[in-house]
PDB file of C-alpha atoms in Angstrom:
ATOM      1  CA  MET A   1     -22.335  27.928   5.234  1.00 29.00           C
ATOM      2  CA  PRO A   2     -20.522  31.029   4.044  1.00 29.00           C
ATOM      3  CA  ALA A   3     -20.968  32.089   0.424  1.00 29.00           C
ATOM      4  CA  ASP A   4     -17.250  31.739  -0.294  1.00 40.00           C
ATOM      5  CA  PRO A   5     -15.870  28.222  -0.011  1.00 56.00           C
ATOM      6  CA  ARG A   6     -13.519  27.558   2.844  1.00 91.00           C
ATOM      7  CA  ARG A   7     -10.600  25.560   1.503  1.00 95.00           C
ATOM      8  CA  CYS A   8      -7.911  23.777   3.485  1.00 97.00           C
ATOM      9  CA  VAL A   9      -4.878  21.754   2.526  1.00 97.00           C
ATOM     10  CA  CYS A  10      -3.932  18.471   4.200  1.00 98.00           C
ATOM     11  CA  PRO A  11      -0.280  18.008   3.204  1.00 97.00           C
ATOM     12  CA  GLY A  12       1.796  14.849   3.424  1.00 96.00           C
ATOM     13  CA  SER A  13       3.752  12.260   1.512  1.00 95.00           C
ATOM     14  CA  TYR A  14       0.988   9.644   1.918  1.00 97.00           C
ATOM     15  CA  ASP A  15       3.179   6.686   0.961  1.00 97.00           C
ATOM     16  CA  PRO A  16       0.845   4.919   1.609  1.00 97.00           C
ATOM     17  CA  PHE A  17      -2.353   6.692   2.649  1.00 98.00           C
ATOM     18  CA  THR A  18      -3.354   5.178   6.018  1.00 98.00           C
ATOM     19  CA  ALA A  19      -6.523   4.828   8.067  1.00 98.00           C
ATOM     20  CA  GLY A  20      -5.126   7.588  10.294  1.00 98.00           C
ATOM     21  CA  HIS A  21      -4.788   9.890   7.285  1.00 98.00           C
ATOM     22  CA  LEU A  22      -8.345   9.050   6.242  1.00 98.00           C
ATOM     23  CA  ASP A  23      -9.580   9.891   9.748  1.00 98.00           C
ATOM     24  CA  ILE A  24      -8.001  13.365   9.609  1.00 98.00           C
ATOM     25  CA  VAL A  25      -9.250  14.063   6.061  1.00 98.00           C
ATOM     26  CA  THR A  26     -12.756  12.896   7.002  1.00 98.00           C
ATOM     27  CA  ARG A  27     -12.834  15.182  10.023  1.00 98.00           C
ATOM     28  CA  ALA A  28     -11.390  18.092   8.022  1.00 98.00           C
ATOM     29  CA  SER A  29     -14.143  17.598   5.438  1.00 98.00           C
ATOM     30  CA  ALA A  30     -16.707  18.224   8.186  1.00 97.00           C
ATOM     31  CA  LEU A  31     -15.015  21.546   9.014  1.00 96.00           C
ATOM     32  CA  TYR A  32     -14.186  22.931   5.555  1.00 96.00           C
ATOM     33  CA  ASP A  33     -16.082  23.195   2.295  1.00 95.00           C
ATOM     34  CA  GLU A  34     -13.139  21.885   0.302  1.00 97.00           C
ATOM     35  CA  VAL A  35     -10.214  19.737   1.381  1.00 98.00           C
ATOM     36  CA  VAL A  36      -7.218  19.363  -0.905  1.00 98.00           C
ATOM     37  CA  VAL A  37      -5.071  16.389   0.043  1.00 98.00           C
ATOM     38  CA  ALA A  38      -1.690  17.619  -1.182  1.00 98.00           C
ATOM     39  CA  VAL A  39       0.746  14.828  -1.964  1.00 97.00           C
ATOM     40  CA  LEU A  40       4.144  16.428  -1.459  1.00 95.00           C
ATOM     41  CA  PHE A  41       7.199  14.580  -2.710  1.00 90.00           C
ATOM     42  CA  ASN A  42      10.838  14.970  -3.522  1.00 82.00           C
ATOM     43  CA  PRO A  43      11.379  13.940  -7.159  1.00 81.00           C
ATOM     44  CA  ALA A  44      14.909  12.778  -6.264  1.00 79.00           C
ATOM     45  CA  LYS A  45      13.561  10.158  -3.850  1.00 81.00           C
ATOM     46  CA  GLN A  46      11.830   6.969  -4.866  1.00 85.00           C
ATOM     47  CA  GLY A  47       8.788   6.041  -2.839  1.00 91.00           C
ATOM     48  CA  THR A  48       6.730   2.900  -2.669  1.00 95.00           C
ATOM     49  CA  PHE A  49       4.150   4.524  -4.928  1.00 96.00           C
ATOM     50  CA  GLU A  50       4.639   7.153  -7.593  1.00 95.00           C
ATOM     51  CA  PRO A  51       2.907  10.457  -6.796  1.00 96.00           C
ATOM     52  CA  ALA A  52       0.164   9.858  -9.378  1.00 97.00           C
ATOM     53  CA  GLU A  53      -0.531   6.450  -7.817  1.00 98.00           C
ATOM     54  CA  ARG A  54      -0.775   8.032  -4.359  1.00 98.00           C
ATOM     55  CA  VAL A  55      -3.261  10.572  -5.689  1.00 98.00           C
ATOM     56  CA  ALA A  56      -5.360   7.791  -7.256  1.00 98.00           C
ATOM     57  CA  LEU A  57      -5.336   5.756  -4.020  1.00 98.00           C
ATOM     58  CA  ILE A  58      -6.354   8.807  -1.977  1.00 98.00           C
ATOM     59  CA  GLU A  59      -9.136   9.634  -4.438  1.00 98.00           C
ATOM     60  CA  ALA A  60     -10.429   6.061  -4.245  1.00 98.00           C
ATOM     61  CA  SER A  61     -10.243   6.133  -0.433  1.00 98.00           C
ATOM     62  CA  THR A  62     -12.055   9.480  -0.136  1.00 98.00           C
ATOM     63  CA  ALA A  63     -14.591   9.099  -2.961  1.00 98.00           C
ATOM     64  CA  HIS A  64     -17.414   9.041  -0.394  1.00 98.00           C
ATOM     65  CA  LEU A  65     -16.411  12.463   0.976  1.00 98.00           C
ATOM     66  CA  PRO A  66     -17.867  15.462  -0.871  1.00 95.00           C
ATOM     67  CA  GLY A  67     -15.484  18.352  -1.378  1.00 96.00           C
ATOM     68  CA  VAL A  68     -12.319  16.273  -1.049  1.00 98.00           C
ATOM     69  CA  ARG A  69      -9.774  16.040  -3.842  1.00 98.00           C
ATOM     70  CA  ALA A  70      -6.127  15.052  -4.097  1.00 98.00           C
ATOM     71  CA  ALA A  71      -3.257  16.433  -6.162  1.00 98.00           C
ATOM     72  CA  ALA A  72       0.519  15.983  -6.292  1.00 97.00           C
ATOM     73  CA  TYR A  73       3.008  18.807  -5.782  1.00 96.00           C
ATOM     74  CA  GLY A  74       6.687  17.987  -6.242  1.00 89.00           C
ATOM     75  CA  ASP A  75       9.546  19.670  -4.429  1.00 87.00           C
ATOM     76  CA  ARG A  76       7.613  22.756  -3.287  1.00 92.00           C
ATOM     77  CA  LEU A  77       6.952  24.531  -0.038  1.00 94.00           C
ATOM     78  CA  VAL A  78       3.490  23.781   1.280  1.00 95.00           C
ATOM     79  CA  VAL A  79       2.805  27.511   1.645  1.00 95.00           C
ATOM     80  CA  ASP A  80       3.383  27.884  -2.099  1.00 95.00           C
ATOM     81  CA  VAL A  81       0.820  25.141  -2.676  1.00 96.00           C
ATOM     82  CA  CYS A  82      -1.601  27.010  -0.391  1.00 95.00           C
ATOM     83  CA  ALA A  83      -1.034  30.232  -2.341  1.00 93.00           C
ATOM     84  CA  GLU A  84      -1.688  28.465  -5.648  1.00 94.00           C
ATOM     85  CA  LEU A  85      -4.886  26.936  -4.267  1.00 94.00           C
ATOM     86  CA  GLU A  86      -5.941  30.112  -2.447  1.00 93.00           C
ATOM     87  CA  ALA A  87      -6.174  28.121   0.794  1.00 95.00           C
ATOM     88  CA  GLY A  88      -5.533  29.933   4.045  1.00 93.00           C
ATOM     89  CA  VAL A  89      -5.416  26.899   6.323  1.00 96.00           C
ATOM     90  CA  LEU A  90      -3.281  23.792   6.631  1.00 96.00           C
ATOM     91  CA  VAL A  91      -4.804  20.887   8.535  1.00 97.00           C
ATOM     92  CA  LYS A  92      -2.365  18.546  10.229  1.00 98.00           C
ATOM     93  CA  GLY A  93      -3.085  15.475  12.316  1.00 97.00           C
ATOM     94  CA  LEU A  94      -1.136  14.991  15.513  1.00 97.00           C
ATOM     95  CA  ARG A  95      -0.559  11.555  16.988  1.00 95.00           C
ATOM     96  CA  ASP A  96       1.429  12.580  20.044  1.00 94.00           C
ATOM     97  CA  GLN A  97       3.618  15.235  21.667  1.00 94.00           C
ATOM     98  CA  ALA A  98       6.516  14.390  19.361  1.00 94.00           C
ATOM     99  CA  ASP A  99       4.350  15.297  16.346  1.00 94.00           C
ATOM    100  CA  TYR A 100       3.376  18.559  18.054  1.00 96.00           C
ATOM    101  CA  GLY A 101       7.026  19.395  18.764  1.00 96.00           C
ATOM    102  CA  TYR A 102       7.887  18.755  15.121  1.00 95.00           C
ATOM    103  CA  GLU A 103       4.861  20.526  13.600  1.00 96.00           C
ATOM    104  CA  LEU A 104       4.637  23.639  15.783  1.00 97.00           C
ATOM    105  CA  PRO A 105       7.782  25.406  14.493  1.00 97.00           C
ATOM    106  CA  MET A 106       6.701  24.718  10.899  1.00 96.00           C
ATOM    107  CA  ALA A 107       3.245  26.124  11.640  1.00 97.00           C
ATOM    108  CA  GLN A 108       4.776  29.244  13.153  1.00 98.00           C
ATOM    109  CA  MET A 109       7.153  29.703  10.209  1.00 97.00           C
ATOM    110  CA  ASN A 110       4.353  29.199   7.668  1.00 96.00           C
ATOM    111  CA  ARG A 111       2.228  31.806   9.428  1.00 95.00           C
ATOM    112  CA  GLU A 112       5.108  34.273   9.659  1.00 96.00           C
ATOM    113  CA  MET A 113       6.088  33.835   6.014  1.00 93.00           C
ATOM    114  CA  THR A 114       2.648  33.905   4.395  1.00 93.00           C
ATOM    115  CA  GLY A 115      -0.134  34.195   6.954  1.00 93.00           C
ATOM    116  CA  VAL A 116      -1.251  30.601   6.360  1.00 95.00           C
ATOM    117  CA  GLU A 117      -2.696  29.217   9.577  1.00 95.00           C
ATOM    118  CA  THR A 118      -2.342  25.626  10.743  1.00 96.00           C
ATOM    119  CA  ALA A 119      -5.197  23.765  12.406  1.00 96.00           C
ATOM    120  CA  PHE A 120      -4.094  20.726  14.399  1.00 98.00           C
ATOM    121  CA  LEU A 121      -6.497  17.812  14.762  1.00 98.00           C
ATOM    122  CA  PRO A 122      -5.681  15.201  17.375  1.00 97.00           C
ATOM    123  CA  GLY A 123      -5.420  11.774  15.839  1.00 95.00           C
ATOM    124  CA  ASP A 124      -7.618   8.924  16.968  1.00 96.00           C
ATOM    125  CA  PRO A 125      -5.760   7.304  19.896  1.00 96.00           C
ATOM    126  CA  ALA A 126      -6.535   3.860  18.465  1.00 96.00           C
ATOM    127  CA  MET A 127      -4.382   4.785  15.458  1.00 96.00           C
ATOM    128  CA  ALA A 128      -1.663   6.784  17.235  1.00 94.00           C
ATOM    129  CA  HIS A 129       0.947   4.176  16.353  1.00 94.00           C
ATOM    130  CA  TYR A 130       0.157   4.188  12.621  1.00 96.00           C
ATOM    131  CA  SER A 131       2.770   5.613  10.295  1.00 95.00           C
ATOM    132  CA  SER A 132       3.238   4.985   6.608  1.00 95.00           C
ATOM    133  CA  SER A 133       6.802   3.763   7.094  1.00 94.00           C
ATOM    134  CA  LEU A 134       5.893   1.351   9.902  1.00 96.00           C
ATOM    135  CA  ILE A 135       2.915   0.004   7.972  1.00 97.00           C
ATOM    136  CA  ARG A 136       5.139  -0.584   4.916  1.00 96.00           C
ATOM    137  CA  LEU A 137       7.716  -2.358   7.078  1.00 95.00           C
ATOM    138  CA  ILE A 138       5.342  -4.733   8.803  1.00 96.00           C
ATOM    139  CA  ALA A 139       3.338  -5.404   5.638  1.00 96.00           C
ATOM    140  CA  ALA A 140       6.572  -6.341   3.855  1.00 94.00           C
ATOM    141  CA  HIS A 141       7.077  -8.991   6.541  1.00 94.00           C
ATOM    142  CA  GLY A 142       3.612 -10.466   6.102  1.00 94.00           C
ATOM    143  CA  ALA A 143       1.728  -8.779   8.944  1.00 96.00           C
ATOM    144  CA  ASP A 144      -1.965  -8.080   8.485  1.00 98.00           C
ATOM    145  CA  VAL A 145      -2.343  -4.339   7.864  1.00 98.00           C
ATOM    146  CA  SER A 146      -5.930  -4.485   6.584  1.00 98.00           C
ATOM    147  CA  ALA A 147      -7.237  -2.382   9.491  1.00 97.00           C
ATOM    148  CA  MET A 148      -4.427   0.167   9.081  1.00 98.00           C
ATOM    149  CA  VAL A 149      -5.062   1.271   5.494  1.00 98.00           C
ATOM    150  CA  PRO A 150      -8.286   2.050   3.612  1.00 98.00           C
ATOM    151  CA  PRO A 151      -9.575  -0.868   1.512  1.00 98.00           C
ATOM    152  CA  PRO A 152      -8.548   0.726  -1.840  1.00 98.00           C
ATOM    153  CA  VAL A 153      -4.930   0.916  -0.597  1.00 98.00           C
ATOM    154  CA  LEU A 154      -4.532  -2.621   0.759  1.00 98.00           C
ATOM    155  CA  GLY A 155      -4.334  -4.599  -2.490  1.00 97.00           C
ATOM    156  CA  PRO A 156      -1.985  -2.216  -4.312  1.00 98.00           C
ATOM    157  CA  LEU A 157       0.256  -1.958  -1.233  1.00 98.00           C
ATOM    158  CA  LEU A 158       0.589  -5.709  -0.814  1.00 97.00           C
ATOM    159  CA  GLU A 159       1.142  -6.172  -4.544  1.00 96.00           C
ATOM    160  CA  ARG A 160       3.835  -3.488  -4.649  1.00 95.00           C
ATOM    161  CA  LEU A 161       5.668  -4.941  -1.646  1.00 94.00           C
ATOM    162  CA  ARG A 162       5.411  -8.451  -3.097  1.00 89.00           C
ATOM    163  CA  ASP A 163       6.858  -7.218  -6.424  1.00 84.00           C
ATOM    164  CA  ARG A 164       9.779  -5.583  -4.603  1.00 81.00           C
ATOM    165  CA  SER A 165      10.614  -8.719  -2.625  1.00 74.00           C
ATOM    166  CA  GLN A 166      10.924 -10.900  -5.733  1.00 68.00           C
TER     167      GLN A 166
END
């Protein structure tokens, strides 16, 4: 390992953190000395979980991974987060070509603006259909999502959706 830590940022809204997210963070942790899971959010929008709750759920889900931490960053460009953290790489998971088409221009702009590189990791094909919004939707209708979210997320997600439906 190099003497200086290699730090990457895995940005997202993570509302909720899914098994697909955990797969990407786990694989990133094998490639980098430190992985910062950056919870990005718009303070004007209400999510299922507050940013601090998302951070806590990610920390509980990644506690077994050395060098992984989570933090919330409201209404900021991800390259500004990278500058603050002195991270030169963003790690993004790609589920399909649509994700690539969406992510590539952002990666190019980030590199042009600040020199931050983006490393794309292909998502596990078994989880290619997972998205936070779809998982929230089907869980709200009583579907079993236990394989789609890490165990620390399942109970709080179901409780939150149950509270909202009452």
